[in-house]
XYZ file of C-alpha atoms in Angstrom:
681
model
C 118.788 77.153 93.554
C 118.671 80.081 91.127
C 118.257 77.650 88.184
C 115.268 76.266 90.086
C 113.802 79.773 90.369
C 114.003 80.303 86.603
C 112.483 76.908 85.935
C 109.699 77.556 88.404
C 108.789 80.827 86.675
C 108.761 79.149 83.245
C 106.558 76.318 84.520
C 104.233 78.785 86.197
C 103.863 80.787 82.977
C 103.078 77.619 81.010
C 100.463 76.594 83.563
C 98.883 80.017 83.391
C 98.671 79.753 79.591
C 97.109 76.288 79.781
C 94.731 76.982 82.684
C 92.526 80.042 82.330
C 91.712 81.967 85.507
C 88.130 81.686 86.580
C 87.921 84.049 89.550
C 89.242 87.090 87.666
C 88.341 86.202 84.072
C 85.901 89.046 83.490
C 88.151 91.593 85.115
C 91.496 90.659 83.565
C 90.620 89.007 80.265
C 91.705 91.075 77.288
C 94.116 93.345 79.134
C 97.339 94.099 77.288
C 99.231 93.053 80.405
C 96.882 90.197 81.305
C 99.621 87.537 81.325
C 101.918 89.481 83.642
C 99.095 90.394 86.012
C 97.807 86.815 86.215
C 101.348 85.657 86.927
C 101.737 88.057 89.854
C 98.278 87.229 91.239
C 99.023 83.498 91.071
C 102.282 84.046 92.954
C 100.484 85.965 95.707
C 102.426 89.152 94.985
C 99.408 91.194 93.933
C 96.258 90.467 95.878
C 92.638 91.445 95.548
C 90.772 93.982 97.624
C 88.232 92.997 100.286
C 85.659 92.251 97.567
C 88.103 89.882 95.854
C 88.621 92.100 92.807
C 92.045 93.130 91.474
C 91.068 96.482 89.915
C 93.890 96.405 87.337
C 93.497 100.059 86.355
C 93.687 101.453 89.882
C 96.580 103.714 90.845
C 99.278 102.267 93.109
C 100.315 103.905 96.382
C 103.777 103.837 97.953
C 102.515 101.420 100.576
C 101.080 99.043 97.986
C 104.234 99.115 95.883
C 106.382 98.428 98.944
C 104.224 95.384 99.722
C 104.338 94.125 96.128
C 108.115 94.487 95.924
C 108.745 92.895 99.333
C 106.711 89.862 98.243
C 108.504 89.754 94.899
C 111.901 89.741 96.610
C 110.682 87.439 99.413
C 111.933 89.803 102.108
C 111.219 88.821 105.706
C 108.656 90.971 107.511
C 110.054 93.642 109.832
C 108.551 96.199 112.207
C 108.471 99.565 110.366
C 109.853 102.599 112.165
C 108.052 105.169 110.041
C 105.896 107.399 112.188
C 102.891 107.289 109.837
C 102.704 103.516 109.314
C 100.189 101.807 111.586
C 101.961 98.736 113.030
C 98.682 96.789 112.844
C 98.290 97.516 109.127
C 98.103 94.440 106.897
C 101.183 95.605 104.981
C 103.203 97.019 107.886
C 105.589 94.056 107.920
C 106.313 94.424 104.219
C 106.890 98.170 104.513
C 109.256 97.397 107.383
C 111.094 94.866 105.221
C 111.548 97.400 102.430
C 112.697 100.013 104.952
C 115.298 97.673 106.438
C 116.610 96.775 102.966
C 117.093 100.473 102.155
C 115.243 100.074 98.866
C 112.566 102.584 99.837
C 113.112 105.471 102.216
C 111.005 108.031 104.019
C 111.096 111.745 104.655
C 113.581 113.510 106.913
C 110.966 113.696 109.675
C 110.460 109.927 109.659
C 107.322 109.579 107.513
C 106.795 107.017 104.755
C 103.629 108.522 103.224
C 102.131 105.099 102.406
C 98.984 106.571 100.816
C 100.896 108.833 98.394
C 100.536 107.620 94.819
C 103.664 106.146 93.267
C 105.070 108.126 90.344
C 107.001 106.521 87.520
C 110.165 108.246 88.720
C 109.747 106.835 92.235
C 109.090 103.390 90.802
C 112.221 103.640 88.664
C 114.320 104.690 91.666
C 112.926 101.827 93.732
C 113.437 99.248 90.988
C 117.006 100.466 90.394
C 117.774 100.123 94.100
C 116.314 96.606 94.022
C 118.651 95.749 91.150
C 121.595 97.079 93.143
C 120.367 95.188 96.224
C 120.648 91.835 94.420
C 124.125 92.759 93.196
C 123.547 93.111 89.445
C 125.020 96.015 87.456
C 123.446 97.525 84.328
C 125.187 99.552 81.593
C 122.896 102.494 80.773
C 125.441 105.021 79.450
C 123.906 105.217 75.978
C 120.382 106.005 77.141
C 119.185 109.588 76.598
C 116.082 111.017 78.266
C 114.233 113.670 76.306
C 112.424 114.841 79.461
C 115.408 114.739 81.823
C 114.822 118.355 82.881
C 111.507 117.545 84.576
C 112.833 114.766 86.825
C 112.767 115.532 90.538
C 116.276 114.208 91.230
C 119.521 113.091 89.641
C 118.954 109.657 91.157
C 115.650 109.522 89.307
C 117.355 110.312 85.992
C 119.981 107.610 86.469
C 117.385 105.119 87.708
C 115.135 105.643 84.686
C 118.062 104.894 82.387
C 118.972 101.764 84.358
C 115.479 100.248 84.463
C 114.953 100.959 80.762
C 118.284 99.390 79.831
C 117.421 96.396 82.016
C 114.111 95.947 80.222
C 112.118 96.422 83.424
C 110.358 99.704 82.567
C 109.569 101.234 79.187
C 109.391 104.822 78.048
C 106.207 106.477 76.839
C 108.072 107.168 73.585
C 111.079 105.203 72.315
C 113.087 105.854 69.149
C 113.939 102.922 66.814
C 117.494 102.650 68.179
C 116.075 102.227 71.713
C 118.537 104.760 73.068
C 116.402 107.930 73.117
C 113.269 107.784 75.256
C 110.621 109.962 76.837
C 109.987 108.601 80.336
C 107.161 110.736 81.841
C 108.581 110.768 85.410
C 105.501 112.355 87.000
C 103.102 109.840 85.478
C 101.242 107.402 87.702
C 101.288 103.656 87.165
C 98.309 101.341 87.323
C 98.222 97.957 89.043
C 98.557 96.043 85.766
C 101.574 98.166 84.775
C 103.214 97.537 88.146
C 102.586 93.818 87.658
C 104.455 94.017 84.359
C 107.381 95.828 86.006
C 107.667 93.216 88.745
C 107.295 90.337 86.289
C 110.142 91.765 84.221
C 112.197 92.228 87.388
C 111.788 88.518 88.179
C 112.814 87.565 84.657
C 115.767 89.964 84.770
C 116.964 88.506 88.057
C 116.599 84.926 86.854
C 118.537 85.730 83.683
C 121.459 87.527 85.314
C 122.030 85.647 88.534
C 124.762 83.029 88.382
C 123.632 79.414 88.740
C 124.170 78.044 92.207
C 126.003 74.765 92.718
C 124.198 72.597 95.213
C 126.458 72.154 98.249
C 127.305 68.856 99.829
C 124.930 67.779 102.547
C 126.366 69.238 105.760
C 126.934 67.033 108.747
C 125.179 67.947 111.964
C 127.677 69.546 114.367
C 128.052 67.858 117.715
C 125.938 69.621 120.305
C 127.659 70.690 123.549
C 125.741 68.363 125.857
C 127.170 67.853 129.345
C 128.312 64.290 130.036
C 126.155 61.954 132.080
C 126.433 62.697 135.772
C 127.424 66.372 135.243
C 123.998 67.830 135.948
C 125.241 69.178 139.285
C 128.386 70.725 137.774
C 128.831 74.270 136.508
C 130.288 75.249 133.122
C 131.008 78.507 131.352
C 129.694 79.149 127.857
C 130.701 81.330 124.941
C 128.691 82.611 121.993
C 129.585 80.950 118.720
C 127.577 81.348 115.510
C 124.808 83.143 117.401
C 124.397 80.242 119.843
C 125.673 79.342 123.298
C 128.481 76.769 123.391
C 129.687 75.115 126.582
C 133.369 75.158 127.478
C 134.919 71.907 128.687
C 136.072 72.903 132.166
C 133.655 72.064 134.986
C 133.321 73.641 138.417
C 132.051 71.985 141.565
C 130.465 75.096 143.050
C 128.565 78.104 141.790
C 131.032 80.420 143.536
C 133.967 78.886 141.625
C 132.097 79.257 138.340
C 131.210 82.892 139.082
C 134.834 83.711 139.907
C 136.015 82.217 136.607
C 133.130 83.863 134.735
C 133.841 87.381 135.991
C 137.521 87.181 135.010
C 137.007 85.462 131.640
C 137.225 87.763 128.599
C 135.174 85.379 126.432
C 132.605 83.716 128.687
C 129.014 84.876 128.121
C 127.112 82.565 130.460
C 127.134 80.052 133.298
C 125.310 76.729 133.020
C 124.369 74.131 135.597
C 123.750 71.037 133.528
C 121.510 72.280 130.731
C 120.208 75.241 132.715
C 121.520 78.733 131.929
C 121.957 80.538 135.264
C 123.311 83.940 134.249
C 124.767 85.990 131.396
C 127.125 88.949 131.199
C 124.911 91.260 129.192
C 121.519 90.771 127.628
C 117.856 90.207 128.366
C 115.835 87.875 130.573
C 112.464 86.463 129.607
C 109.771 84.117 130.893
C 111.069 80.714 129.854
C 107.831 79.073 128.824
C 107.049 76.957 126.891
C 104.319 79.022 125.260
C 101.093 79.071 127.286
C 103.022 78.460 130.536
C 103.320 81.625 132.601
C 106.283 82.430 134.850
C 105.486 83.219 138.494
C 107.133 86.143 140.308
C 107.542 85.527 144.052
C 108.071 87.901 146.964
C 111.192 86.133 148.289
C 113.761 83.448 147.364
C 111.735 80.917 149.368
C 109.073 81.055 146.624
C 106.266 81.015 149.187
C 104.140 83.994 148.101
C 103.190 84.912 144.535
C 103.329 88.602 143.621
C 102.263 88.357 139.986
C 102.902 86.287 136.871
C 104.002 86.954 133.312
C 103.317 85.545 129.861
C 105.837 83.122 128.345
C 108.463 84.805 126.189
C 107.984 88.270 127.666
C 110.748 90.506 128.950
C 111.941 90.867 132.548
C 114.615 93.124 134.036
C 117.583 91.421 135.726
C 118.484 92.793 139.158
C 120.529 90.004 140.751
C 121.818 86.520 139.926
C 122.102 83.746 142.502
C 122.599 80.003 142.445
C 118.972 79.184 143.250
C 117.027 82.217 142.001
C 117.107 85.332 139.845
C 115.941 88.653 141.248
C 113.933 90.456 138.568
C 111.788 93.472 137.835
C 108.390 93.032 136.163
C 106.495 96.272 135.812
C 107.613 98.173 138.912
C 107.482 94.962 140.961
C 110.703 93.471 142.327
C 110.537 89.727 142.882
C 112.218 86.362 142.569
C 111.999 83.715 139.853
C 112.929 80.048 139.825
C 115.709 79.145 137.396
C 113.475 76.704 135.553
C 111.046 79.538 134.738
C 113.477 82.105 133.351
C 115.833 82.147 130.387
C 118.327 84.620 128.967
C 119.605 85.829 125.621
C 123.018 87.555 125.445
C 123.148 90.815 123.546
C 125.721 89.219 121.209
C 122.975 86.832 120.042
C 120.070 89.265 119.847
C 119.493 92.937 120.621
C 115.712 92.725 120.160
C 113.714 94.141 123.058
C 110.601 96.120 123.944
C 110.568 99.832 123.152
C 108.293 102.868 122.975
C 108.202 105.413 120.154
C 106.067 108.415 119.258
C 104.777 108.797 115.698
C 103.993 111.926 113.711
C 100.306 111.605 114.564
C 101.200 112.210 118.203
C 100.508 108.630 119.278
C 102.650 106.701 121.750
C 103.324 103.249 120.313
C 104.652 100.303 122.292
C 106.531 97.568 120.430
C 106.721 94.355 122.444
C 109.055 91.464 121.643
C 108.399 87.806 122.436
C 111.644 85.877 122.835
C 109.982 82.517 122.164
C 108.139 83.428 118.962
C 110.889 85.895 117.905
C 108.206 88.342 116.812
C 107.208 91.905 117.607
C 103.718 93.099 118.421
C 102.609 96.715 118.679
C 99.734 98.826 119.933
C 98.998 102.494 120.633
C 98.481 103.638 124.227
C 97.607 107.320 124.079
C 99.201 110.685 123.288
C 102.997 111.014 123.217
C 104.318 112.436 126.523
C 105.670 115.981 126.359
C 109.242 114.912 127.170
C 109.506 112.476 124.249
C 110.851 113.284 120.789
C 108.926 111.934 117.821
C 110.688 108.981 116.186
C 113.082 108.335 119.099
C 113.049 105.019 120.963
C 112.483 104.925 124.707
C 112.475 102.052 127.173
C 110.455 101.302 130.297
C 109.840 98.323 132.562
C 106.462 99.559 133.784
C 105.241 101.886 131.026
C 105.580 104.796 133.459
C 109.280 105.474 134.115
C 111.095 106.022 130.816
C 114.769 105.801 129.838
C 116.560 106.837 126.657
C 118.849 104.570 124.635
C 121.763 105.313 126.963
C 119.770 104.205 130.008
C 119.260 107.749 131.309
C 115.945 108.596 132.985
C 114.070 111.101 130.803
C 110.618 111.345 132.328
C 107.622 109.825 134.072
C 104.269 109.466 132.337
C 101.033 107.788 133.428
C 98.778 107.126 130.394
C 95.493 108.643 131.511
C 93.051 105.793 130.962
C 95.503 103.224 132.316
C 95.322 104.915 135.734
C 91.845 106.470 135.698
C 89.484 104.998 138.301
C 86.956 102.502 136.963
C 84.538 104.040 139.495
C 84.209 107.151 137.333
C 81.436 107.275 134.738
C 81.898 107.705 131.020
C 80.240 110.725 129.426
C 78.967 108.627 126.516
C 75.385 107.465 126.175
C 74.255 103.976 125.233
C 73.317 105.249 121.768
C 76.760 106.761 121.234
C 78.418 103.521 122.289
C 76.220 101.440 120.006
C 76.996 103.744 117.083
C 80.709 103.446 117.779
C 80.483 99.650 117.999
C 78.882 99.516 114.544
C 81.546 101.863 113.210
C 84.523 99.938 114.596
C 83.315 96.504 113.514
C 82.600 97.866 110.023
C 86.209 99.064 109.927
C 87.394 95.626 111.033
C 85.279 93.890 108.400
C 86.620 96.225 105.697
C 90.177 95.004 106.345
C 89.286 91.822 104.486
C 90.831 89.659 107.201
C 89.009 86.305 107.413
C 88.567 86.589 111.184
C 86.414 89.693 110.706
C 84.260 88.331 107.875
C 80.612 89.074 108.624
C 81.469 91.198 111.668
C 78.778 93.803 110.975
C 76.123 91.104 111.228
C 77.596 88.657 113.714
C 79.813 90.450 116.235
C 78.809 89.612 119.791
C 79.310 93.200 121.008
C 76.636 94.711 118.739
C 73.887 96.470 120.673
C 75.436 96.176 124.138
C 75.506 99.914 124.852
C 72.352 99.983 126.980
C 73.370 97.017 129.121
C 76.858 98.432 129.644
C 75.367 101.728 130.830
C 73.024 99.856 133.188
C 75.965 98.023 134.735
C 77.849 101.303 135.068
C 74.925 102.932 136.866
C 74.032 100.086 139.226
C 77.478 98.661 139.969
C 79.822 101.646 139.497
C 82.103 100.182 136.837
C 83.011 102.607 134.041
C 81.183 101.806 130.799
C 84.091 102.740 128.554
C 86.305 100.371 130.557
C 83.760 97.539 130.191
C 83.448 98.084 126.437
C 87.210 98.359 125.913
C 87.932 95.197 127.909
C 85.285 93.354 125.879
C 86.700 94.590 122.556
C 90.201 93.571 123.592
C 89.447 90.154 125.071
C 86.879 89.090 122.436
C 88.617 90.627 119.408
C 85.669 92.964 118.823
C 83.160 90.212 119.522
C 84.587 87.865 116.870
C 86.735 85.449 118.911
C 85.938 81.743 119.170
C 85.096 82.087 122.862
C 82.764 84.965 122.061
C 80.953 82.935 119.397
C 80.868 79.559 121.126
C 80.442 80.676 124.736
C 79.319 84.323 124.720
C 82.492 84.907 126.751
C 83.639 88.456 125.990
C 86.313 88.801 128.686
C 88.434 85.655 128.531
C 86.926 84.553 131.840
C 88.597 81.321 133.001
C 90.613 81.198 129.774
C 94.117 80.455 131.026
C 97.471 80.506 129.220
C 97.788 76.730 129.641
C 94.241 76.059 128.359
C 93.336 78.783 125.833
C 90.529 76.606 124.484
C 88.808 76.639 127.877
C 86.623 79.357 129.303
C 83.331 79.957 131.076
C 80.172 79.626 128.982
C 77.331 82.155 129.243
C 73.765 82.135 127.954
C 74.142 85.604 126.421
C 76.872 88.242 126.016
C 75.065 90.279 128.696
C 75.632 87.499 131.252
C 79.340 87.665 130.434
C 79.369 91.400 131.189
C 77.532 90.731 134.436
C 80.136 88.140 135.466
C 83.037 90.469 134.636
C 81.541 93.230 136.763
C 80.225 91.207 139.718
C 82.700 88.324 139.936
C 85.864 90.230 139.047
C 85.711 94.034 139.119
C 83.453 94.194 142.174
C 84.698 91.127 143.981
C 88.422 90.457 144.302
C 89.994 93.022 141.945
C 88.366 96.381 142.598
C 87.282 96.272 146.240
C 89.984 97.453 148.706
C 91.282 94.748 151.004
C 90.293 91.870 148.711
C 92.935 89.297 147.595
C 93.733 90.817 144.175
C 92.968 94.468 144.940
C 95.907 96.558 143.740
C 93.862 99.576 142.669
C 90.640 100.058 140.692
C 92.355 100.846 137.380
C 93.521 98.792 134.337
C 97.117 99.358 135.519
C 100.288 97.348 134.916
C 102.102 94.475 136.636
C 102.368 96.419 139.913
C 99.189 98.486 140.082
C 95.595 97.700 139.144
C 93.779 94.762 137.544
C 96.745 93.770 135.362
C 98.697 92.449 138.355
C 96.510 89.350 138.661
C 93.910 89.421 135.847
C 96.178 88.718 132.874
C 99.654 87.276 132.303
C 100.201 89.769 129.482
C 102.235 92.491 131.240
C 100.760 95.088 128.887
C 97.090 94.112 129.319
C 96.297 97.298 131.235
C 98.110 99.468 128.701
C 96.230 97.782 125.852
C 92.886 98.370 127.573
C 93.991 101.985 128.045
C 94.742 102.170 124.329
C 91.264 100.910 123.453
C 89.705 103.446 125.824
C 91.754 106.296 124.378
C 91.052 105.417 120.732
C 87.351 104.890 121.447
C 87.087 108.168 123.368
C 88.943 109.985 120.597
C 86.617 108.568 117.929
C 83.535 109.662 119.897
C 84.670 113.194 120.705
C 87.282 113.036 123.510
C 84.760 113.705 126.278
C 86.468 111.482 128.875
C 90.184 112.078 128.340
C 91.942 114.045 131.128
C 88.592 114.792 132.744
C 89.931 114.203 136.237
C 93.140 114.983 138.074
C 94.902 111.690 138.800
C 97.085 110.953 141.818
C 98.444 108.013 143.840
C 98.811 107.186 147.491
C 102.399 107.646 148.665
C 102.600 105.566 151.848
C 103.453 101.882 152.368
C 101.228 101.573 155.423
C 97.468 101.061 155.358
C 95.518 104.209 154.550
C 92.003 105.209 155.599
C 89.589 106.891 153.206
C 86.879 108.996 154.866
C 83.287 109.961 154.118
C 84.161 113.590 154.854
C 87.386 115.599 155.383
C 87.700 114.800 159.060
C 89.215 112.006 161.159
C 86.871 110.121 163.472
C 85.555 106.558 163.861
C 82.297 107.653 162.220
C 83.944 108.951 159.021
C 85.822 105.759 158.050
C 84.639 104.610 154.591
C 87.250 101.966 153.727
C 90.932 101.199 154.210
C 93.615 100.642 151.588
C 95.848 97.726 152.601
C 99.550 98.306 153.150
C 101.514 97.891 149.957
C 104.961 97.815 148.431
C 105.471 100.980 146.387
C 107.634 99.168 143.833
C 111.234 99.667 142.827
C 110.541 103.313 142.014
C 108.837 103.927 145.362
C 106.011 105.540 143.397
C 103.503 102.748 142.769
C 100.742 103.518 145.251
C 96.988 103.121 144.811
C 95.713 105.393 141.996
C 92.895 107.849 142.740
C 90.884 110.308 140.639
C 90.376 113.700 142.301
C 87.146 115.619 141.740
C 87.672 118.510 144.184
C 89.676 119.658 147.185
C 89.059 121.661 150.336
C 90.775 122.563 153.568
C 89.684 120.545 156.577
C 89.200 121.709 160.138
C 92.609 120.159 160.917
C 94.310 122.602 158.534
C 95.188 119.962 155.934
C 94.108 120.050 152.302
C 91.777 117.095 151.639
C 90.971 115.558 148.259
C 87.571 114.255 147.259
C 88.139 111.124 145.168
C 86.097 108.348 143.575
C 85.693 105.632 146.213
C 87.157 102.269 145.181
C 84.670 100.559 147.496
C 81.086 99.801 146.506
C 79.259 100.981 149.625
C 75.714 102.215 150.238
C 74.511 104.777 152.731
C 71.526 104.270 155.056
C 69.106 105.225 152.283
C 70.555 102.607 149.946
C 72.367 105.093 147.719
C 75.919 104.525 146.501
C 78.601 106.391 148.395
C 80.460 107.475 145.262
C 83.195 109.580 146.827
C 85.649 109.463 149.691
C 88.146 111.913 151.176
C 91.935 111.495 151.505
C 94.285 113.887 153.263
C 96.352 115.757 150.679
C 99.798 114.947 152.073
C 99.126 111.219 151.626
C 98.811 111.399 147.834
C 101.020 112.600 144.971
C 99.857 113.846 141.564
C 100.444 111.724 138.463
C 101.833 113.188 135.247
C 99.378 112.348 132.459
C 100.725 114.944 129.994
């Protein structure tokens, strides 16, 4: 295999000599390091900027060098844990790979400083660590550095000697014996010089690695398939080579299997036929396949659906049984059919969702999909006061947080995730339109093909006025409308947005992602979202899907029924927070947020007094979730003492009701003892 690598490099170099580059001829032709740079470009290690140019004389940042080296070494992408690396950055996976390898490190406070320019000393240290990583030693005892005194570290001194002796980096001055050099540790390297370093690293590795003898073709191991007719039998399983393996003994009943399982020191799971029923320790997830959501029911009879969850996403295990699994999704406790849930023992994988605060004060949520085996990440809002920057936290509902030991550390409601959609944004149509142009220009500048031409073609351009009209006439927050559109339509650049003017994924289901309602214009899509969803079944109290007029999670708000993604509401919240922050933070923490605290139905009044004439609307009875704290969210605008002696809160009314003059009744009153404040700090 390593012989093949050397041969491949030789062939590639020959091809490059025979076939001149066309796309970068003017830019690269005549460079001293033209050959090395063309080699690295052809291999996809060094890439052009958004305009397609290489800019060979540009300085190289730490982030760029990490990406180049990760590609050179073919390291698998990883999620970076540095607090200043945006997880959605194009090179985040490569920085994560370099971090995991230990080849590049960050500061003591968890920063990577990706934009900091790479000095020659840092490049030498990194290259020397890469040499050590591949297990090759270099004798550099005879090398003398004339400028050793100006190096920042002893490691830098030793690294400079190693990379020079290896022929990977040169000195700025070298004596004829090639043992005394001036290195210039503080100097900066250009992109063509970095290309030369990486090209020499490849040649060095190919030269020094031992040839690999091709192994004999392995035979496929026999898979532990139950014998015919054993589908109704139970078997224990162990973990072997990171996979579940069935044991031979069979049990006639689930109870017998459980008894053997609980006393076995090696068993990790119980199967019925090919179906995994339980594990000793690990995670549960929606079984899939991809695009098939798992339904959460209210009881083991599977008669009433509570919510549903995207394939591959995490669920909490509360109870195992022969015919169901009791789970937690969000703060909702429910029951899942065995054919819609799967498990992974911790001895096979420890990957799972987590939250972490970065040095910029942002709360990031890393989500893991057990079917794609990949992480995703997004920012929600500011880091809660009880969290430490750089420390991982865990939560089923994005509200109640635990530390790594499973200890409860705090409760936090991200503001926009639980702010009433009946409130109005402070931003004008003009401000929204300006922001839209700004954000799509940023997307286009990433160079990603999906955002090509965004500044001219995005379907959300110029929608500010219509969004504000809908907010005024139908009482749905404009910032919420815009954020939902940006999220669902990928900033107006999704296929459904282009082909169907569908900005909200309306009637686009997990099982048929290519489907979706078609609209004459993007404005008609906004109208449908507001009138057919927000103001029909989702936001109006008493309607089938009404769990609160907020983005929410899988227990509260639109997210319960609108999207299978359990973090849809949190992602909308993140869009709202980032958009608000970019426009001046006029909306954030503007209102005091609270929740209802009773399971029974609850009346909201037109004034702080109880009588048949003051009834505005009624919240339906509801389960408060596993925490007992998941009531209907409300946004408080003022309070006063009623004639009954109670404190009453004036809140935005979830209902869309008009008074006798045809004016919206924007506010209602709730008795103070029936609500509890939310912590948004």
